mmCIF file of C-alpha atoms in Angstrom:
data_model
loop_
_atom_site.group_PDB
_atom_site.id
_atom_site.type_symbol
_atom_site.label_atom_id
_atom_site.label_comp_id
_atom_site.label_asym_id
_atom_site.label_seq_id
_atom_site.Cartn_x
_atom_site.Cartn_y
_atom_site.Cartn_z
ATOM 1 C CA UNK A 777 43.847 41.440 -1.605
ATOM 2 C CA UNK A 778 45.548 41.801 -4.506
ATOM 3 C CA UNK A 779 44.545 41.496 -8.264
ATOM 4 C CA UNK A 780 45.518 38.063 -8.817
ATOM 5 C CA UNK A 781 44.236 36.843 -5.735
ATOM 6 C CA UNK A 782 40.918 38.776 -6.477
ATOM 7 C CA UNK A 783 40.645 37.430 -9.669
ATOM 8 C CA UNK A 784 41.336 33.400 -8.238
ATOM 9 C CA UNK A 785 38.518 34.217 -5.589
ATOM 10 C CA UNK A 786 35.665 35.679 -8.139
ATOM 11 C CA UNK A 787 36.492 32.426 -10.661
ATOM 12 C CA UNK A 788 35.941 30.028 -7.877
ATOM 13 C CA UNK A 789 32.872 31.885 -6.567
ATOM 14 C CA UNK A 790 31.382 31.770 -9.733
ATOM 15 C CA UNK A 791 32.259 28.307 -10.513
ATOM 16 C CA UNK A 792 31.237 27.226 -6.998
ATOM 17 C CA UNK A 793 27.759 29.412 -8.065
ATOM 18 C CA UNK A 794 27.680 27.814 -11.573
ATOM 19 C CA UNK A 795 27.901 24.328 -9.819
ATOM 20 C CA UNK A 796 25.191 24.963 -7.853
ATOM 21 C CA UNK A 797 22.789 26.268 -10.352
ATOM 22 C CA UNK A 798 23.682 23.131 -12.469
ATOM 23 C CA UNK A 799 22.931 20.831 -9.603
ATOM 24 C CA UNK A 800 19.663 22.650 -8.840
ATOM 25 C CA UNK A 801 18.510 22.654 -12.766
ATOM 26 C CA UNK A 802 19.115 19.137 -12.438
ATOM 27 C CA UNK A 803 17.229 18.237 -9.395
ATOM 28 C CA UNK A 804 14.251 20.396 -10.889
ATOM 29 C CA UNK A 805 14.441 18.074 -14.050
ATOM 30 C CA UNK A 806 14.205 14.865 -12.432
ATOM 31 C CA UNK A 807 11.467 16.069 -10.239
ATOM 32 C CA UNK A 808 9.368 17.206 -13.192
ATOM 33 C CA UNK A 809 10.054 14.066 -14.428
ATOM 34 C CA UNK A 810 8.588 11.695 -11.771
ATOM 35 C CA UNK A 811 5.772 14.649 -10.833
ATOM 36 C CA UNK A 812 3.365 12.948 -13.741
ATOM 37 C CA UNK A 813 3.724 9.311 -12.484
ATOM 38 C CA UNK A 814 2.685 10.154 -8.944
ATOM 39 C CA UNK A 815 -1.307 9.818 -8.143
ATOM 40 C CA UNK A 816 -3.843 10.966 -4.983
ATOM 41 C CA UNK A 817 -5.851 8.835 -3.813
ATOM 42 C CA UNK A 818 -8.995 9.178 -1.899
ATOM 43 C CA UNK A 819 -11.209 6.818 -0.409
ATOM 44 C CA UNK A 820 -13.127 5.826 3.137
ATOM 45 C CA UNK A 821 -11.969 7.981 5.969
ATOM 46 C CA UNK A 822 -13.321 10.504 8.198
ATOM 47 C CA UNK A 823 -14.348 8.418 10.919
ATOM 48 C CA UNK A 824 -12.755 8.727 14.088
ATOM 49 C CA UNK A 825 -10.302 10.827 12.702
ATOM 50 C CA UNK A 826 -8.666 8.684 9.602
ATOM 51 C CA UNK A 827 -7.613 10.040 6.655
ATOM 52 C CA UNK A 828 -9.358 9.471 3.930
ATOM 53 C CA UNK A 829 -6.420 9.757 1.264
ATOM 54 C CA UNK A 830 -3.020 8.546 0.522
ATOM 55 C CA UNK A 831 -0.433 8.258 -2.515
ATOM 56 C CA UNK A 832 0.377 5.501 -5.425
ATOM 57 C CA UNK A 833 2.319 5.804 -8.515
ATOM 58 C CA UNK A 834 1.422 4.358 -12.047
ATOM 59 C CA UNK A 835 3.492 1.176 -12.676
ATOM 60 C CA UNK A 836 2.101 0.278 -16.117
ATOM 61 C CA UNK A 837 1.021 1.563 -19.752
ATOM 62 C CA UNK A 838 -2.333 0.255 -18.782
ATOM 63 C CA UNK A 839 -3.244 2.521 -16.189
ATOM 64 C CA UNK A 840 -2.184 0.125 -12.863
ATOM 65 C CA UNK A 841 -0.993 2.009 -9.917
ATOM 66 C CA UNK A 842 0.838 0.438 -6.651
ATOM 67 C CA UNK A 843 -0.081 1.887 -3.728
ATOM 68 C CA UNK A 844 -0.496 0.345 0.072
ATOM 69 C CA UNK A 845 -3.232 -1.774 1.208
ATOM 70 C CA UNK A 846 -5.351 0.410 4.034
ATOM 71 C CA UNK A 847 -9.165 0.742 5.017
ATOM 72 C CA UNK A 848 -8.666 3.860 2.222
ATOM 73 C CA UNK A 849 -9.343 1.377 -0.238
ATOM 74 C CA UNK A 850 -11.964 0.071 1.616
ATOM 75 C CA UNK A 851 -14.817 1.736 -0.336
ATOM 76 C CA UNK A 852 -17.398 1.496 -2.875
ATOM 77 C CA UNK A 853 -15.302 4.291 -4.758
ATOM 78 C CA UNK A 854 -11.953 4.870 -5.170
ATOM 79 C CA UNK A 855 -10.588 7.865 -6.705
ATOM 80 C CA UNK A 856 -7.560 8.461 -8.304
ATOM 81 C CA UNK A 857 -6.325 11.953 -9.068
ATOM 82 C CA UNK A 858 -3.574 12.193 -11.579
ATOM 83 C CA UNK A 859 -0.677 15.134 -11.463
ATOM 84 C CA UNK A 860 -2.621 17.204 -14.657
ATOM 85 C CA UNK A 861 -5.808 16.811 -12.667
ATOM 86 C CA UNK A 862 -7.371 14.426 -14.084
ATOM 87 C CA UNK A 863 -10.008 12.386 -12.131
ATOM 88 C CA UNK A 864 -10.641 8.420 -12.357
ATOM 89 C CA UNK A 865 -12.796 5.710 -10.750
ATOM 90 C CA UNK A 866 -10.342 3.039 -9.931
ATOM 91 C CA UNK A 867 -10.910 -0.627 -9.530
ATOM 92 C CA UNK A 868 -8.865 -2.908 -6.693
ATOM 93 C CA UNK A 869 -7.404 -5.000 -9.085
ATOM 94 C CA UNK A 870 -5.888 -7.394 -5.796
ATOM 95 C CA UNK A 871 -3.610 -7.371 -1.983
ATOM 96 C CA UNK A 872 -1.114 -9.038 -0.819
ATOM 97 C CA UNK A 873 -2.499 -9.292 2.528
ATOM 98 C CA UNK A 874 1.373 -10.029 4.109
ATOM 99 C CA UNK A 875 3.216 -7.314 2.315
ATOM 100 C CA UNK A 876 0.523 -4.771 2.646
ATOM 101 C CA UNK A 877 0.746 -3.497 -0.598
ATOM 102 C CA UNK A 878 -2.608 -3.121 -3.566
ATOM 103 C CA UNK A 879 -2.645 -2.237 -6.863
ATOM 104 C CA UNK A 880 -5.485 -0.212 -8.367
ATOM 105 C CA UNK A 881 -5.890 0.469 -12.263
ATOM 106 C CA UNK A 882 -7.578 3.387 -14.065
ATOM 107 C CA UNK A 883 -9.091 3.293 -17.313
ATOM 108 C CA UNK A 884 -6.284 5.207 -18.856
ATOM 109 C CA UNK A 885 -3.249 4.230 -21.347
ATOM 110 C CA UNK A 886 -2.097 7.873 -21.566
ATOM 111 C CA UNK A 887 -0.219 8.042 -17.926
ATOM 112 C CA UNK A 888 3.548 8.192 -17.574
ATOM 113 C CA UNK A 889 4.855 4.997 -15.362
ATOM 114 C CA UNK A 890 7.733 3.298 -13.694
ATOM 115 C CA UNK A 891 8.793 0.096 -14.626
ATOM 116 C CA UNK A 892 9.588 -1.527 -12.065
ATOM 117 C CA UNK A 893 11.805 -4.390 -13.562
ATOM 118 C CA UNK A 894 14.157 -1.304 -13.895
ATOM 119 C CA UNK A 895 14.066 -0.396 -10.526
ATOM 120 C CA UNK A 896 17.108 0.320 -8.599
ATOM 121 C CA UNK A 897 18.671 -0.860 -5.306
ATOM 122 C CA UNK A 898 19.589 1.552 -2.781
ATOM 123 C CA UNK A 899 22.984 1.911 0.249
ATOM 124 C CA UNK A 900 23.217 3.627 3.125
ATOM 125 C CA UNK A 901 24.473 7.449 2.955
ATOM 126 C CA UNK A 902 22.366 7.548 -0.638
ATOM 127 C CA UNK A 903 21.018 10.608 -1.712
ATOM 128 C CA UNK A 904 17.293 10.109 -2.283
ATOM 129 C CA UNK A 905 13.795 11.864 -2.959
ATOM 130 C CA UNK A 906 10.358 10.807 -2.137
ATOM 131 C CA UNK A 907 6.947 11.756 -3.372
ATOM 132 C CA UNK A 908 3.590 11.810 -2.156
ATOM 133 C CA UNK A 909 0.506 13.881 -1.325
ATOM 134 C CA UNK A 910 1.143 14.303 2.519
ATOM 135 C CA UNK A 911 -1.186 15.755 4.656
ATOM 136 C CA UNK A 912 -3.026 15.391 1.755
ATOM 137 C CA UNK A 913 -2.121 19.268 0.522
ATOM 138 C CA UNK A 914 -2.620 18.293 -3.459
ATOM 139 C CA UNK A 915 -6.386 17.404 -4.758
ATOM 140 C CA UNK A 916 -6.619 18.427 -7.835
ATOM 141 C CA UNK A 917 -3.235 19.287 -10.358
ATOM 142 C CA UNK A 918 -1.326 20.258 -7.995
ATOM 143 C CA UNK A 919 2.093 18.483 -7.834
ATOM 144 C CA UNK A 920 2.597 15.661 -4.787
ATOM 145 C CA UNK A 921 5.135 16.873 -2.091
ATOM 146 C CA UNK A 922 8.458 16.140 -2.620
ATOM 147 C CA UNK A 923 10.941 15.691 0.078
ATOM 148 C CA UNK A 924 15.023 15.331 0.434
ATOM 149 C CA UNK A 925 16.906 12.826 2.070
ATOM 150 C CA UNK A 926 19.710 10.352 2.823
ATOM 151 C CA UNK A 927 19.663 6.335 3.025
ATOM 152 C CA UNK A 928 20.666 6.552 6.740
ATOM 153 C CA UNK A 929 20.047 2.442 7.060
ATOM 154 C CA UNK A 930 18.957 -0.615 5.410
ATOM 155 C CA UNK A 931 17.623 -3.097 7.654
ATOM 156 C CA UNK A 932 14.921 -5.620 8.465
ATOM 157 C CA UNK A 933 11.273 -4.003 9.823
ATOM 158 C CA UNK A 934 10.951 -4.043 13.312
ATOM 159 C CA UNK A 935 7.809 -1.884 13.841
ATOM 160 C CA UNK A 936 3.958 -1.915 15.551
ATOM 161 C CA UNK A 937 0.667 -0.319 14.362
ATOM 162 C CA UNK A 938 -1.358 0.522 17.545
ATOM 163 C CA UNK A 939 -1.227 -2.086 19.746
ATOM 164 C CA UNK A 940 -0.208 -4.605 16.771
ATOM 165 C CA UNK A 941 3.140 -5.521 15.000
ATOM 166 C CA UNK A 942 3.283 -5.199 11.399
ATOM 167 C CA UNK A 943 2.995 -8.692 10.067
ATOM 168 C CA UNK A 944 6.113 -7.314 7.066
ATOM 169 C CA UNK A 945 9.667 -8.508 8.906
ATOM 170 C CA UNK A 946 11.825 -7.643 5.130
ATOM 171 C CA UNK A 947 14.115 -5.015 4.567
ATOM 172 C CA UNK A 948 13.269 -1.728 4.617
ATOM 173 C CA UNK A 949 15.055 1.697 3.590
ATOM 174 C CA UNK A 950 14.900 4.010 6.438
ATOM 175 C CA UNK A 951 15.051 7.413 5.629
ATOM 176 C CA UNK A 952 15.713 10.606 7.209
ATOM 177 C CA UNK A 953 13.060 12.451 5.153
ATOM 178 C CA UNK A 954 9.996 12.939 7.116
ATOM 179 C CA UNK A 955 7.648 10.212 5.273
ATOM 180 C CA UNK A 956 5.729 9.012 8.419
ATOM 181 C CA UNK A 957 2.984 11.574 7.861
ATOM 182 C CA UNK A 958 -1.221 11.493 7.218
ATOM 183 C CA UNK A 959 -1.415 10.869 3.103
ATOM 184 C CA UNK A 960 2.611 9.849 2.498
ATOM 185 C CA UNK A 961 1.933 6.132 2.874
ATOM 186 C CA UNK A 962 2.268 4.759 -0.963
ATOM 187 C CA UNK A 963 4.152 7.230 -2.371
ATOM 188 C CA UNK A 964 7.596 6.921 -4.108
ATOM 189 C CA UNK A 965 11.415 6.499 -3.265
ATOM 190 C CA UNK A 966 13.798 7.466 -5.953
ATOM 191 C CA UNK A 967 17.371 8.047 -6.267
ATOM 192 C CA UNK A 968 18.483 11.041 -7.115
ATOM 193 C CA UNK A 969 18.004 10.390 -11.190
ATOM 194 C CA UNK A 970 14.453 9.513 -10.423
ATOM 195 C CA UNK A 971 14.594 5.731 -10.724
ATOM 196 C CA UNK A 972 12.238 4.202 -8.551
ATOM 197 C CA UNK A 973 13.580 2.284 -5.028
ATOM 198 C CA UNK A 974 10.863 1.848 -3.208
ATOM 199 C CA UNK A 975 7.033 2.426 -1.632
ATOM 200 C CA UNK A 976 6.748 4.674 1.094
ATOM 201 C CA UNK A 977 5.502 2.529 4.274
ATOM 202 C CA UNK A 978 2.532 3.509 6.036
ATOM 203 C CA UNK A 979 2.956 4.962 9.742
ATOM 204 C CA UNK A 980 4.518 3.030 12.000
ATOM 205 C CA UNK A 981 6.529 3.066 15.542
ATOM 206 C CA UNK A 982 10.236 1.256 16.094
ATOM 207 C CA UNK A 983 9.169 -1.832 18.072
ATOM 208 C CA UNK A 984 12.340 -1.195 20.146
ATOM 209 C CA UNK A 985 12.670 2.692 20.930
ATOM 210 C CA UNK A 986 8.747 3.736 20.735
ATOM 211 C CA UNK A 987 10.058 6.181 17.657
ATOM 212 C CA UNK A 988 8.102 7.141 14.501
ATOM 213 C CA UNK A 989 9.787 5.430 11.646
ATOM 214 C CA UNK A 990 10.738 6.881 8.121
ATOM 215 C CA UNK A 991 10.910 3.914 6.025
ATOM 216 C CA UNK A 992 10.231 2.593 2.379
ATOM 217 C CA UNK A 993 10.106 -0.885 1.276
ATOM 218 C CA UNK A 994 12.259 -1.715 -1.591
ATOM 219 C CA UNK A 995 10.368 -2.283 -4.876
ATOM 220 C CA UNK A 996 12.614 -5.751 -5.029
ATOM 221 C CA UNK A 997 10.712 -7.215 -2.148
ATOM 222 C CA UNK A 998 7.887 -6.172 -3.631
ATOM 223 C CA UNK A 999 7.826 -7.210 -7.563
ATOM 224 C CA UNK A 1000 6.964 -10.857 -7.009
ATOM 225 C CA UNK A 1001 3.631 -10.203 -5.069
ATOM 226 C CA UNK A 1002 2.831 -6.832 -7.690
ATOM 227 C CA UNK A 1003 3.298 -9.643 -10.616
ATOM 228 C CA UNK A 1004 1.206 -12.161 -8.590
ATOM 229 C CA UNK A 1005 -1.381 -9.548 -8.279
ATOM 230 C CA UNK A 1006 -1.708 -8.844 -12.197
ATOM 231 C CA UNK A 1007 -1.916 -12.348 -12.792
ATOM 232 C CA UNK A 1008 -4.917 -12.844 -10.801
ATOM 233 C CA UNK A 1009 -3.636 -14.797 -7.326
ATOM 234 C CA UNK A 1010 -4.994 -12.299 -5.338
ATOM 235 C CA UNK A 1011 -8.272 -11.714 -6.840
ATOM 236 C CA UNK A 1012 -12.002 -13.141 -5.464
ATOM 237 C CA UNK A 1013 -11.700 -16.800 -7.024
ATOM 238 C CA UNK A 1014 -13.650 -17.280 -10.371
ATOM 239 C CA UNK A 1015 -16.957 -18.615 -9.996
ATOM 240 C CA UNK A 1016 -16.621 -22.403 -11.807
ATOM 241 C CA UNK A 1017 -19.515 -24.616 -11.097
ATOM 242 C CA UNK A 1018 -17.346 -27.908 -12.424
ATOM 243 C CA UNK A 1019 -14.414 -26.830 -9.855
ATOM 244 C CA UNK A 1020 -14.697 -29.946 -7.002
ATOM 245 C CA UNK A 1021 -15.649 -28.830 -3.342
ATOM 246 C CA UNK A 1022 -15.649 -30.718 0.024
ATOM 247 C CA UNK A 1023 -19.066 -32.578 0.360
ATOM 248 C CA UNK A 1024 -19.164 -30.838 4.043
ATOM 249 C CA UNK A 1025 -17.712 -27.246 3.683
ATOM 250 C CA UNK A 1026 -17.590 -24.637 6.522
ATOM 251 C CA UNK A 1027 -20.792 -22.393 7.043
ATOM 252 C CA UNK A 1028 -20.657 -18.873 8.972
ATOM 253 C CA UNK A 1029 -23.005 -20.291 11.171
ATOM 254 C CA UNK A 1030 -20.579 -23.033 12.305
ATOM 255 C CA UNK A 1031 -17.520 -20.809 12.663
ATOM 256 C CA UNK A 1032 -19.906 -18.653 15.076
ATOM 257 C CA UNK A 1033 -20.094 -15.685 12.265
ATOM 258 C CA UNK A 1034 -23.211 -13.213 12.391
ATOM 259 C CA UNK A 1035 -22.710 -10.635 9.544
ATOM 260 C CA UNK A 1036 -24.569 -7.380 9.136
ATOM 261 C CA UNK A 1037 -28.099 -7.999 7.191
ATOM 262 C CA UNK A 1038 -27.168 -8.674 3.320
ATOM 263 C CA UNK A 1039 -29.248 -5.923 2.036
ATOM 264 C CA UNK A 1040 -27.205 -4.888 -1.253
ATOM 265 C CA UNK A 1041 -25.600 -6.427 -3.960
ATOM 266 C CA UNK A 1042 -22.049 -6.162 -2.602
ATOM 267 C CA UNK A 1043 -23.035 -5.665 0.848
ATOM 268 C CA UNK A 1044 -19.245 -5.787 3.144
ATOM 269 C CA UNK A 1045 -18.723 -8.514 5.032
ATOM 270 C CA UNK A 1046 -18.807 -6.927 8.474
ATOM 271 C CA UNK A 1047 -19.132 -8.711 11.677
ATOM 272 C CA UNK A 1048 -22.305 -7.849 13.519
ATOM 273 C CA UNK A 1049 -21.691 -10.245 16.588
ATOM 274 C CA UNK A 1050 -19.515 -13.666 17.591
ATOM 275 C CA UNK A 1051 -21.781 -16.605 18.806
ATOM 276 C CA UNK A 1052 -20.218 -17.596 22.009
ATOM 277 C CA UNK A 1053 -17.738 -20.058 22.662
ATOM 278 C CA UNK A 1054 -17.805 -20.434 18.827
ATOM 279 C CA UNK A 1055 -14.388 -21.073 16.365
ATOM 280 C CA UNK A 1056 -14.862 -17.639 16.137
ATOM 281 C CA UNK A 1057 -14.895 -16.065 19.639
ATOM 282 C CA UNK A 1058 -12.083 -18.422 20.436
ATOM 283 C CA UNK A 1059 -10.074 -16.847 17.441
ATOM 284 C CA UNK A 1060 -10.423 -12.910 18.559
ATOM 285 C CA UNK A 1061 -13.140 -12.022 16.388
ATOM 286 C CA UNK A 1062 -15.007 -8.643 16.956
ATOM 287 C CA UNK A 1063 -18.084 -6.762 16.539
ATOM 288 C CA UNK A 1064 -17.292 -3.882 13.454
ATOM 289 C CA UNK A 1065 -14.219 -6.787 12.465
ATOM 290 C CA UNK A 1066 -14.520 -6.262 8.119
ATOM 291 C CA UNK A 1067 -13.130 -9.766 6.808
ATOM 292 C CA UNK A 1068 -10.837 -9.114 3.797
ATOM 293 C CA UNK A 1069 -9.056 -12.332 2.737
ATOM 294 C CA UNK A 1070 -9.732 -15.583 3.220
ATOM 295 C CA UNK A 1071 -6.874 -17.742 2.819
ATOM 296 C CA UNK A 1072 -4.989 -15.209 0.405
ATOM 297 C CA UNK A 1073 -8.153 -14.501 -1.836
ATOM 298 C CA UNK A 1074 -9.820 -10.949 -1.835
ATOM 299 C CA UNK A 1075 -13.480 -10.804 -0.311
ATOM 300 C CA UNK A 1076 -15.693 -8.039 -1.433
ATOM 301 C CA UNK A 1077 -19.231 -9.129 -0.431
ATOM 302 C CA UNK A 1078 -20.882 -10.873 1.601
ATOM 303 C CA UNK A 1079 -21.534 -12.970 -1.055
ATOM 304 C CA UNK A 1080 -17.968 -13.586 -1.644
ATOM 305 C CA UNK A 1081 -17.417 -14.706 1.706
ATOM 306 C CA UNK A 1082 -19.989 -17.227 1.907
ATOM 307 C CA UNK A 1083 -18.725 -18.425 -1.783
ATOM 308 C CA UNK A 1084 -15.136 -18.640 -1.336
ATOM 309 C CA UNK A 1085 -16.513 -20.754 2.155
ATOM 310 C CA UNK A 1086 -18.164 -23.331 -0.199
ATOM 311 C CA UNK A 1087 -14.224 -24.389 -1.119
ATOM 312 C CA UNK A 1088 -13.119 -25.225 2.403
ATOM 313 C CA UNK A 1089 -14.347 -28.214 4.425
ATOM 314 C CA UNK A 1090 -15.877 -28.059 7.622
ATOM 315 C CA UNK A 1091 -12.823 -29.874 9.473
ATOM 316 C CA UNK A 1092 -10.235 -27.303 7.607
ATOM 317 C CA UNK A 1093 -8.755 -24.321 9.163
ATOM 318 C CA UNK A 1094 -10.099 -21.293 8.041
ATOM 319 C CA UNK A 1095 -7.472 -18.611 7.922
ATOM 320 C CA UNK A 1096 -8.881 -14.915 7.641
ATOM 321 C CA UNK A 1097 -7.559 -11.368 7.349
ATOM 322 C CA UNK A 1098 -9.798 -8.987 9.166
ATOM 323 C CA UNK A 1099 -10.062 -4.898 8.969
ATOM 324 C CA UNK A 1100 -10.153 -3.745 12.581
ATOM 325 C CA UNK A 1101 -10.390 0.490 12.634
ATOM 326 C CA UNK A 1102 -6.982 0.469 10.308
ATOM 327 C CA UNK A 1103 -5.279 -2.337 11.291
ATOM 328 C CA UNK A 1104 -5.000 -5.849 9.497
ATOM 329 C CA UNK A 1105 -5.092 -8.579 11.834
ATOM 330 C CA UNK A 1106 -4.804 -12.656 10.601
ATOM 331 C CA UNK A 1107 -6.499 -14.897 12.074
ATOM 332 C CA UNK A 1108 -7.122 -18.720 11.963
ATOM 333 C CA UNK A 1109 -10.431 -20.350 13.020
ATOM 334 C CA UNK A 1110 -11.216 -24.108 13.479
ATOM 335 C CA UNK A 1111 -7.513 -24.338 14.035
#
């Protein structure tokens, strides 16, 4: 080789290597950047081998954090581990029982956020990165996991849980980053700048090949139900004694309910037995079944339950969203 050609060689070596370097200082930016927003969560688990953690990322000065809806948050306690350690009782602030999505808030007004009315649309062949605390690896101030990955298809959810088919038929990113892992469901999708996309789905199998699915629902699909939840339309209705209610509303004992013994202040509404060949038995209802919603209103007691009951009359469907193990199953009684 001579001189000249030498010389041509090193320069684009060391431009190609300069490149690089530049790329890489970049990527480590925007991944410091996002680290702060992302949260842990832990919750109920540990039973027949669930998880009892999973991810969520602060969407507001105020401390509120999106995350997914799962029988995680299906406990007295809820804690929320921030990326400098930090640890915080969080309160369910509401579901969206069709979208499978909660949000949680902390008291805290010192936490970095996305805002989601800047959020940005996705295409296929996009670069992308995703965050979470898969496998559950970070519990105290450790940073979440962060993976690489390409857009390789935006299309509409075809997928089952178990023996079930998620109830959520929108569009979905699917992504060739491994996100369908124990702890990765609520995390983050950004682009490549950082600018939240979407919430990492929780773990799921292609109705039509049998195949795990990487996926991420895209935070525009997703906005109007987050905003409904802040509002309040998800929340246990307000307790108003001058609100009018059917002369005749719907017991437990008519819909062929039996609940576990009330013995605590919020006591869960779990399903002890099914009277037979009641609204309920005809409806699917099990033993261990935790009712959630009814109608599209958040039940936390038992005392909710029977409450929110008062409001329907006795000829009414009653339409109910029940925790079975982890799946969330709708069903409508007195239909």
């Amino acid at each position: 080789m001579n001189r000249s050609a030498f010389v041509i060689a090193l320069t684009l070596s060391l431009g190609w290597l300069t490149s690089a370097a530049q790329a890489e200082s970049s990527l480590a930016r925007t991944i410091r950047g996002v680290q702060p927003r992302i949260v842990k969560i832990f919750g109920a688990g540990g039973l027949r081998g669930l998880e009892s953690y999973q991810s969520g990322f602060v969407i507001s000065p105020e401390g509120h954090i999106l995350t997914v809806w799962s029988y995680v948050l299906d406990s007295s306690v809820i804690t929320i581990v921030a990326n400098d350690g930090r640890r915080f009782t969080a309160e369910l602030v509401g579901a969206d029982p069709e979208l499978e999505v909660a949000v949680l808030k902390v008291d805290a007004d010192d936490l970095p956020f996305f805002n989601l009315d800047e959020s940005v649309e996705l295409t296929s062949g996009q670069r992308v990165l995703t965050f979470s605390n898969l496998y559950g690896i970070a519990t105290g101030d450790e940073p979440a996991s962060v993976l690489h990955g390409y857009i390789t298809a935006i299309t509409d959810l075809q997928g089952r849980r178990s023996a079930a088919e998620v109830r959520y038929k929108g569009p979905v990113y699917v992504v060739d980053a491994m996100t369908n892992n124990p702890g990765a469901a609520g995390g983050a999708l950004t682009d490549q700048q950082g600018q939240i996309a979407g919430v990492l789905g929780k773990e799921i199998r292609n109705s039509s090949n049998n195949v795990w699915l990487n996926y991420s629902i895209p935070i525009r699909e997703l906005q109007n139900s987050v905003e409904d939840i802040l509002s309040g339309r998800f929340r246990p209705r307000s307790r108003d004694e001058n609100q009018n209610r059917p002369k005749q509303p719907v017991t437990l004992a008519q819909l062929g309910l039996i609940l576990l013994p009330d013995v605590l202040p919020k006591t869960p509404p779990f399903v002890e037995r099914v009277a037979p060949e009641s609204p309920a038995e005809t409806a699917g209802l099990q033993p261990n079944d935790l009712v959630m919603f009814v109608e599209r209103r958040l039940i936390s007691s038992q005392r909710d339950l029977r409450e929110e009951l008062t409001f329907i009359d006795r000829d009414d469907p009653v339409r109910l969203t029940l925790l079975r193990g982890d799946e969330l199953i709708e069903v409508t009684l007195n239909e």
